[in-house]
Coordinates of N, CA and C in Angstrom, one line a residue:
M92 N 0.8 -1.2 0.0 CA 0.0 0.0 0.0 C 0.9 1.3 0.0
K93 N 1.9 1.2 0.8 CA 2.8 2.4 0.9 C 3.4 2.6 -0.5
R94 N 3.8 1.5 -1.2 CA 4.4 1.7 -2.5 C 3.5 2.3 -3.5
R95 N 2.3 2.0 -3.5 CA 1.3 2.6 -4.4 C 1.1 4.1 -4.1
A96 N 1.0 4.5 -2.8 CA 0.9 5.9 -2.5 C 2.1 6.7 -2.9
W97 N 3.3 6.1 -2.8 CA 4.5 6.7 -3.2 C 4.5 7.0 -4.7
K98 N 4.1 6.0 -5.5 CA 4.0 6.2 -6.9 C 3.0 7.3 -7.3
T99 N 1.9 7.4 -6.6 CA 0.9 8.4 -6.9 C 1.5 9.8 -6.6
V100 N 2.2 9.9 -5.5 CA 2.8 11.2 -5.1 C 3.9 11.6 -6.1
K101 N 4.6 10.6 -6.6 CA 5.7 10.8 -7.6 C 5.1 11.3 -8.9
W102 N 4.0 10.7 -9.3 CA 3.4 11.2 -10.6 C 2.7 12.5 -10.4
L103 N 2.2 12.8 -9.3 CA 1.6 14.1 -9.1 C 2.6 15.2 -9.1
S104 N 3.8 14.9 -8.5 CA 4.9 15.9 -8.5 C 5.4 16.1 -9.9
L105 N 5.6 15.1 -10.7 CA 6.0 15.3 -12.0 C 5.0 16.0 -12.9
G106 N 3.7 15.8 -12.6 CA 2.7 16.5 -13.3 C 2.6 17.9 -13.0
T107 N 2.8 18.3 -11.7 CA 2.8 19.7 -11.3 C 4.0 20.4 -11.9
A108 N 5.2 19.7 -11.9 CA 6.4 20.4 -12.4 C 6.2 20.6 -13.9
A109 N 5.7 19.6 -14.6 CA 5.5 19.8 -16.1 C 4.5 20.9 -16.3
G110 N 3.4 21.0 -15.6 CA 2.4 22.0 -15.7 C 3.0 23.4 -15.4
S111 N 3.8 23.5 -14.4 CA 4.5 24.8 -14.1 C 5.4 25.3 -15.2
T112 N 6.1 24.3 -15.8 CA 7.0 24.6 -16.9 C 6.2 25.1 -18.1
L113 N 5.1 24.4 -18.5 CA 4.3 24.8 -19.6 C 3.7 26.2 -19.4
L114 N 3.3 26.4 -18.1 CA 2.7 27.7 -17.8 C 3.7 28.8 -18.0
A115 N 4.9 28.6 -17.5 CA 6.0 29.6 -17.6 C 6.3 29.9 -19.1
I116 N 6.4 28.8 -19.9 CA 6.7 29.0 -21.3 C 5.6 29.8 -22.0
G117 N 4.3 29.5 -21.6 CA 3.2 30.2 -22.2 C 3.2 31.7 -21.8
M118 N 3.5 32.0 -20.6 CA 3.6 33.4 -20.1 C 4.7 34.2 -20.9
V119 N 5.9 33.5 -21.1 CA 7.0 34.2 -21.8 C 6.5 34.5 -23.2
A120 N 5.9 33.5 -23.8 CA 5.4 33.6 -25.2 C 4.4 34.8 -25.3
L121 N 3.5 34.9 -24.4 CA 2.5 35.9 -24.4 C 3.1 37.3 -24.2
H122 N 4.1 37.4 -23.4 CA 4.7 38.7 -23.0 C 6.1 39.0 -23.6
S123 N 6.4 38.3 -24.7 CA 7.8 38.5 -25.2 C 7.9 39.8 -25.9
D124 N 6.8 40.5 -26.2 CA 6.9 41.8 -26.8 C 7.4 42.9 -25.8
N125 N 7.3 42.6 -24.5 CA 7.7 43.5 -23.5 C 9.2 43.3 -23.1
L126 N 9.9 42.4 -23.6 CA 11.3 42.2 -23.3 C 12.1 43.3 -23.9
P127 N 13.2 43.7 -23.3 CA 14.0 44.8 -23.8 C 14.7 44.3 -25.1
P128 N 15.0 45.2 -26.0 CA 15.7 44.8 -27.3 C 17.1 44.3 -26.9
E129 N 17.6 43.4 -27.8 CA 19.0 43.0 -27.6 C 20.0 44.1 -27.9
T130 N 21.1 44.1 -27.1 CA 22.1 45.2 -27.3 C 23.3 44.5 -28.1
T131 N 24.0 45.3 -28.8 CA 25.1 44.8 -29.6 C 26.4 45.0 -28.8
V132 N 27.2 44.1 -28.8 CA 28.5 44.2 -28.1 C 29.6 44.1 -29.2
K133 N 30.5 45.0 -29.1 CA 31.6 45.0 -30.1 C 32.9 44.6 -29.4
K134 N 33.6 43.6 -29.9 CA 34.9 43.1 -29.4 C 34.9 42.9 -27.9
G135 N 33.8 42.4 -27.3 CA 33.8 42.1 -25.9 C 33.5 43.3 -25.0
K136 N 33.4 44.5 -25.6 CA 33.1 45.7 -24.8 C 31.7 46.2 -25.3
Q137 N 31.0 46.8 -24.4 CA 29.7 47.3 -24.7 C 29.8 48.9 -24.7
N138 N 29.3 49.5 -25.7 CA 29.2 51.0 -25.7 C 28.1 51.4 -24.9
V139 N 28.3 52.2 -23.9 CA 27.3 52.6 -22.9 C 27.1 54.1 -23.0
E140 N 25.9 54.5 -23.2 CA 25.5 55.9 -23.1 C 24.7 56.2 -21.9
I141 N 25.1 57.2 -21.1 CA 24.4 57.5 -19.9 C 23.8 58.9 -20.0
E142 N 22.5 59.0 -19.6 CA 21.8 60.3 -19.6 C 22.0 60.9 -18.2
S143 N 22.3 62.1 -18.1 CA 22.4 62.9 -16.9 C 23.2 62.2 -15.8
P144 N 24.5 61.9 -16.1 CA 25.4 61.3 -15.1 C 25.7 62.3 -14.0
M145 N 26.0 61.8 -12.8 CA 26.4 62.6 -11.7 C 27.4 61.8 -10.9
I146 N 28.6 62.3 -10.7 CA 29.7 61.7 -9.9 C 30.1 62.6 -8.8
V147 N 30.2 62.1 -7.6 CA 30.5 63.0 -6.4 C 31.8 62.4 -5.7
E148 N 32.7 63.2 -5.4 CA 33.9 62.8 -4.7 C 33.8 63.4 -3.3
R149 N 34.0 62.6 -2.3 CA 33.9 63.0 -0.9 C 35.2 62.7 -0.1
K150 N 35.4 63.5 0.9 CA 36.4 63.2 2.0 C 35.6 63.2 3.3
G151 N 35.3 62.1 3.8 CA 34.4 62.0 5.0 C 33.1 62.5 4.6
E152 N 32.6 63.5 5.4 CA 31.3 64.1 5.2 C 31.3 65.2 4.1
R153 N 32.5 65.7 3.8 CA 32.6 66.9 2.9 C 32.6 66.5 1.5
I154 N 32.0 67.2 0.6 CA 32.1 67.0 -0.8 C 33.3 67.8 -1.3
V155 N 34.2 67.1 -2.1 CA 35.3 67.7 -2.6 C 35.0 68.3 -4.0
W156 N 34.3 67.5 -4.8 CA 33.8 68.0 -6.1 C 32.7 67.1 -6.6
S157 N 31.9 67.7 -7.5 CA 30.9 66.9 -8.2 C 30.9 67.2 -9.7
L158 N 30.6 66.2 -10.5 CA 30.7 66.2 -11.9 C 29.4 65.7 -12.5
S159 N 28.8 66.6 -13.3 CA 27.5 66.2 -14.0 C 27.6 66.6 -15.5
A160 N 26.7 66.0 -16.3 CA 26.7 66.4 -17.7 C 25.3 66.0 -18.2
E161 N 25.0 66.6 -19.4 CA 23.7 66.2 -20.1 C 23.7 64.8 -20.4
K162 N 24.8 64.3 -21.0 CA 25.0 62.9 -21.3 C 26.5 62.5 -21.4
A163 N 26.7 61.2 -21.3 CA 28.1 60.8 -21.3 C 28.2 59.5 -22.1
K164 N 29.3 59.1 -22.6 CA 29.5 57.9 -23.3 C 30.8 57.2 -22.8
Q165 N 30.7 56.0 -22.3 CA 31.8 55.2 -21.8 C 32.7 54.8 -23.0
R166 N 34.0 55.1 -22.9 CA 34.9 54.7 -24.0 C 35.6 53.4 -23.7
K167 N 36.2 52.7 -24.7 CA 36.8 51.4 -24.5 C 37.9 51.5 -23.5
D168 N 38.6 52.6 -23.3 CA 39.7 52.7 -22.4 C 39.3 53.0 -21.0
G169 N 38.0 53.1 -20.7 CA 37.4 53.3 -19.4 C 37.1 54.7 -19.1
T170 N 37.5 55.6 -19.9 CA 37.2 57.0 -19.7 C 35.8 57.3 -20.2
M171 N 35.3 58.5 -19.7 CA 33.9 58.9 -20.2 C 34.0 60.2 -20.9
L172 N 33.4 60.3 -22.1 CA 33.3 61.5 -22.9 C 32.0 62.1 -22.5
M173 N 32.1 63.4 -21.9 CA 30.9 64.0 -21.4 C 30.5 65.2 -22.2
H174 N 29.2 65.4 -22.5 CA 28.7 66.5 -23.3 C 28.0 67.5 -22.3
A175 N 28.3 68.8 -22.5 CA 27.8 69.9 -21.6 C 28.0 69.6 -20.2
P176 N 29.3 69.3 -19.8 CA 29.6 69.0 -18.4 C 29.7 70.2 -17.5
T177 N 29.5 69.9 -16.2 CA 29.7 70.9 -15.1 C 30.5 70.2 -14.0
L178 N 31.7 70.7 -13.7 CA 32.4 70.3 -12.6 C 32.4 71.4 -11.5
T179 N 31.9 71.0 -10.3 CA 31.9 72.0 -9.2 C 32.8 71.6 -8.2
L180 N 33.9 72.4 -7.9 CA 34.9 72.2 -6.9 C 34.4 72.9 -5.6
Y181 N 34.6 72.3 -4.5 CA 34.3 72.9 -3.2 C 35.5 73.1 -2.4
T182 N 35.7 74.4 -1.9 CA 36.9 74.8 -1.1 C 36.7 74.3 0.3
R183 N 37.8 74.5 1.1 CA 37.7 74.1 2.5 C 36.6 74.8 3.2
S184 N 36.3 76.0 2.8 CA 35.1 76.7 3.5 C 33.8 76.5 2.8
Q185 N 33.8 75.5 1.9 CA 32.6 75.0 1.1 C 32.1 76.1 0.1
K186 N 33.0 77.0 -0.3 CA 32.6 77.8 -1.5 C 32.6 76.9 -2.7
S187 N 31.7 77.2 -3.6 CA 31.6 76.4 -4.8 C 32.3 77.2 -6.0
I188 N 33.0 76.4 -6.8 CA 33.7 76.9 -8.0 C 33.2 76.1 -9.2
P189 N 32.1 76.6 -9.9 CA 31.6 75.8 -11.0 C 32.4 76.0 -12.3
I190 N 32.7 74.9 -13.0 CA 33.4 75.0 -14.3 C 32.5 74.3 -15.3
T191 N 32.3 75.0 -16.5 CA 31.5 74.4 -17.5 C 32.3 74.4 -18.8
G192 N 31.8 73.7 -19.8 CA 32.5 73.6 -21.1 C 31.6 72.9 -22.1
D193 N 32.0 72.8 -23.4 CA 31.3 72.1 -24.4 C 31.4 70.6 -24.1
Q194 N 32.6 70.1 -23.8 CA 32.8 68.7 -23.6 C 33.9 68.5 -22.6
A195 N 34.0 67.3 -22.0 CA 35.1 66.9 -21.1 C 35.3 65.4 -21.2
R196 N 36.5 65.0 -20.8 CA 36.8 63.6 -20.7 C 37.2 63.4 -19.2
F197 N 36.5 62.4 -18.6 CA 36.7 62.0 -17.2 C 37.4 60.7 -17.2
D198 N 38.5 60.7 -16.4 CA 39.3 59.4 -16.2 C 39.0 59.0 -14.7
P199 N 38.2 58.0 -14.5 CA 37.9 57.6 -13.1 C 39.1 57.0 -12.3
K200 N 40.1 56.4 -13.1 CA 41.3 55.9 -12.4 C 42.2 57.0 -11.9
K201 N 42.4 58.0 -12.7 CA 43.3 59.1 -12.3 C 42.6 60.2 -11.6
K202 N 41.2 60.1 -11.6 CA 40.4 61.2 -11.0 C 40.7 62.5 -11.6
N203 N 40.8 62.6 -13.0 CA 41.0 63.9 -13.6 C 39.9 64.2 -14.7
V204 N 39.6 65.4 -14.9 CA 38.7 65.9 -15.8 C 39.3 66.9 -16.8
T205 N 39.3 66.6 -18.1 CA 39.9 67.6 -19.1 C 38.7 68.2 -19.8
F206 N 38.6 69.5 -19.7 CA 37.6 70.3 -20.4 C 38.2 70.8 -21.7
N207 N 37.3 70.9 -22.7 CA 37.7 71.4 -24.0 C 36.6 72.3 -24.6
R208 N 37.0 73.4 -25.2 CA 36.1 74.3 -25.9 C 35.2 75.1 -25.0
H209 N 35.3 76.4 -25.1 CA 34.4 77.3 -24.4 C 34.3 77.0 -22.9
V210 N 35.4 76.9 -22.2 CA 35.4 76.6 -20.8 C 35.3 77.9 -20.0
V211 N 34.4 77.9 -19.0 CA 34.1 79.0 -18.1 C 34.2 78.6 -16.7
M212 N 34.9 79.3 -15.9 CA 35.0 79.0 -14.4 C 34.6 80.3 -13.7
H213 N 33.7 80.1 -12.7 CA 33.2 81.2 -11.8 C 33.9 81.0 -10.4
Y214 N 34.5 82.1 -10.0 CA 35.2 82.0 -8.7 C 34.9 83.4 -8.0
E215 N 34.1 83.3 -6.9 CA 33.6 84.5 -6.2 C 33.0 85.5 -7.3
D216 N 33.6 86.7 -7.4 CA 33.0 87.6 -8.5 C 33.8 87.6 -9.8
W217 N 34.7 86.6 -9.9 CA 35.5 86.5 -11.1 C 34.8 85.5 -12.1
E218 N 35.0 85.8 -13.4 CA 34.6 84.8 -14.5 C 35.8 84.6 -15.4
L219 N 36.3 83.4 -15.5 CA 37.5 83.1 -16.2 C 37.1 82.3 -17.5
H220 N 37.7 82.6 -18.6 CA 37.4 82.0 -19.9 C 38.7 81.4 -20.5
C221 N 38.6 80.2 -21.0 CA 39.8 79.5 -21.6 C 39.3 78.4 -22.6
E222 N 40.2 77.8 -23.3 CA 39.8 76.7 -24.2 C 40.0 75.3 -23.6
T223 N 41.0 75.2 -22.7 CA 41.3 73.9 -22.1 C 41.5 74.1 -20.6
L224 N 40.9 73.3 -19.8 CA 41.2 73.3 -18.3 C 41.2 71.8 -17.9
I225 N 42.2 71.5 -17.0 CA 42.4 70.2 -16.5 C 42.3 70.2 -15.0
Y226 N 41.3 69.4 -14.4 CA 41.3 69.2 -13.0 C 42.0 67.9 -12.7
D227 N 43.1 68.0 -11.9 CA 43.8 66.8 -11.5 C 43.4 66.4 -10.1
G228 N 42.7 65.4 -10.0 CA 42.1 65.0 -8.7 C 43.2 64.5 -7.7
L229 N 44.3 63.9 -8.2 CA 45.4 63.5 -7.4 C 46.2 64.6 -6.8
K230 N 46.4 65.7 -7.6 CA 47.1 66.9 -7.1 C 46.1 67.9 -6.5
D231 N 44.8 67.7 -6.7 CA 43.7 68.5 -6.2 C 43.9 70.0 -6.7
E232 N 44.1 70.1 -8.0 CA 44.2 71.5 -8.6 C 43.7 71.5 -10.0
A233 N 43.2 72.7 -10.3 CA 42.8 73.0 -11.7 C 44.0 73.7 -12.4
Y234 N 44.2 73.2 -13.7 CA 45.3 73.8 -14.4 C 44.9 74.2 -15.8
I235 N 45.3 75.4 -16.2 CA 44.9 76.0 -17.5 C 46.3 76.1 -18.2
P236 N 46.6 75.2 -19.2 CA 47.9 75.2 -19.8 C 48.1 76.3 -20.8
A237 N 47.1 76.9 -21.4 CA 47.2 77.9 -22.4 C 46.7 79.2 -21.9
E238 N 46.3 80.1 -22.8 CA 45.9 81.4 -22.5 C 44.5 81.4 -21.8
F239 N 44.3 82.5 -20.9 CA 43.0 82.6 -20.3 C 42.8 84.1 -20.1
T240 N 41.5 84.5 -19.9 CA 41.1 85.8 -19.5 C 40.2 85.7 -18.3
A241 N 40.4 86.6 -17.4 CA 39.5 86.6 -16.2 C 39.0 88.1 -16.0
T242 N 37.8 88.2 -15.6 CA 37.2 89.5 -15.4 C 36.5 89.5 -14.0
G243 N 36.9 90.5 -13.2 CA 36.2 90.7 -11.9 C 35.5 92.0 -11.9
E244 N 35.0 92.4 -10.8 CA 34.3 93.6 -10.7 C 35.1 94.9 -11.1
H245 N 36.4 94.9 -10.6 CA 37.2 96.1 -10.9 C 38.5 95.8 -11.7
L246 N 38.7 94.5 -11.9 CA 40.0 94.1 -12.6 C 39.7 93.2 -13.8
Q247 N 40.6 93.3 -14.7 CA 40.5 92.4 -15.9 C 42.0 91.8 -16.0
A248 N 42.1 90.5 -16.2 CA 43.4 89.9 -16.3 C 43.5 88.9 -17.5
R249 N 44.7 88.9 -18.0 CA 45.0 87.9 -19.1 C 46.4 87.3 -18.7
G250 N 46.5 86.0 -19.1 CA 47.7 85.3 -18.8 C 47.8 84.0 -19.4
K251 N 48.8 83.2 -19.0 CA 49.0 81.9 -19.6 C 49.5 81.0 -18.5
S252 N 49.0 79.7 -18.5 CA 49.5 78.7 -17.6 C 49.2 79.1 -16.2
M253 N 48.0 78.8 -15.7 CA 47.5 79.1 -14.4 C 47.2 77.9 -13.6
R254 N 47.4 77.9 -12.3 CA 47.0 76.8 -11.4 C 46.2 77.3 -10.3
L255 N 45.2 76.5 -9.9 CA 44.3 76.9 -8.8 C 44.2 75.7 -7.9
K256 N 44.7 75.8 -6.6 CA 44.6 74.8 -5.6 C 43.2 74.8 -5.1
R257 N 42.4 73.7 -5.2 CA 41.0 73.7 -4.8 C 40.8 74.0 -3.3
D258 N 41.5 73.3 -2.4 CA 41.3 73.4 -1.0 C 41.7 74.7 -0.4
S259 N 42.9 75.2 -0.8 CA 43.5 76.4 -0.2 C 43.1 77.7 -0.9
E260 N 42.6 77.5 -2.2 CA 42.2 78.6 -3.0 C 43.4 79.5 -3.5
Q261 N 44.6 78.9 -3.5 CA 45.7 79.7 -3.9 C 45.8 79.6 -5.5
I262 N 46.3 80.7 -6.1 CA 46.4 80.7 -7.5 C 47.8 81.1 -7.9
W263 N 48.4 80.4 -8.9 CA 49.7 80.7 -9.5 C 49.5 80.9 -11.0
V264 N 50.2 81.9 -11.6 CA 50.3 82.1 -13.0 C 51.8 81.9 -13.4
D265 N 52.1 80.9 -14.2 CA 53.4 80.5 -14.5 C 54.1 81.4 -15.6
Q266 N 53.4 81.9 -16.6 CA 54.0 82.6 -17.7 C 53.6 84.0 -17.9
G267 N 53.5 84.8 -16.9 CA 53.2 86.2 -17.0 C 51.7 86.5 -17.0
I268 N 51.4 87.7 -16.6 CA 50.0 88.1 -16.5 C 49.9 89.6 -16.7
W269 N 48.9 90.0 -17.4 CA 48.5 91.4 -17.6 C 47.3 91.7 -16.9
I270 N 47.3 92.8 -16.0 CA 46.2 93.1 -15.2 C 45.8 94.6 -15.5
R271 N 44.5 94.8 -15.7 CA 44.0 96.1 -15.9 C 43.0 96.5 -14.8
D272 N 43.2 97.6 -14.2 CA 42.3 98.1 -13.1 C 41.2 98.9 -13.8
K273 N 39.9 98.4 -13.6 CA 38.8 99.1 -14.2 C 38.1 100.0 -13.2
G274 N 38.7 100.2 -12.1 CA 38.2 101.0 -11.0 C 38.6 102.4 -11.1
L275 N 38.8 103.1 -10.0 CA 39.2 104.5 -9.9 C 40.6 104.8 -10.6
L276 N 41.5 103.9 -10.4 CA 42.9 104.1 -11.0 C 42.9 104.2 -12.5
G277 N 42.2 103.3 -13.1 CA 42.1 103.3 -14.6 C 43.4 102.9 -15.3
G278 N 44.3 102.4 -14.6 CA 45.6 102.0 -15.1 C 45.7 100.5 -15.4
S279 N 46.9 100.1 -15.7 CA 47.2 98.7 -15.9 C 48.5 98.3 -15.3
I280 N 48.7 97.0 -15.0 CA 49.9 96.5 -14.4 C 50.4 95.4 -15.4
Q281 N 51.7 95.5 -15.7 CA 52.2 94.4 -16.6 C 53.4 93.8 -15.9
P282 N 53.8 92.6 -16.3 CA 55.0 92.0 -15.7 C 56.3 92.6 -16.1

């Protein structure tokens, strides 16, 4: 008697398993139009486009910098090509220094961002314009290798090869600077 009951349970189990499998296949067939389209993979790497990426670097509770863009594309070498990026540096006193440009390349391993074309940096009441700006996350400084112009409330400056330390807010100009006082003095200072 026990043997017959065991065979009945065995057949019921197999029947339930087969029915569940058929039900699952039927549901997949009915809803296959809702599955995402297949993506193409080239040479083992997938091209990934990201809408509105946001990357934040912190030291403890404090934000060191944040990087956002309208969209970005992951490149094969691991870097990201960003369109309409904004890098905001935060000083020790939590002042923000926003930097914008047409495009930038972000290297997550070296933690650096290279801006190209129509780069604008705002620092207190200053607005700086250049074509290339590099933020080196390991040195924690922004570097402008070529010419720049900066305009403040009472001063205008032009120069070449400038460095800005994010945390201390110190600025160095390596290759000369021209400064024009737009205030009461109306003069200019040259190197």
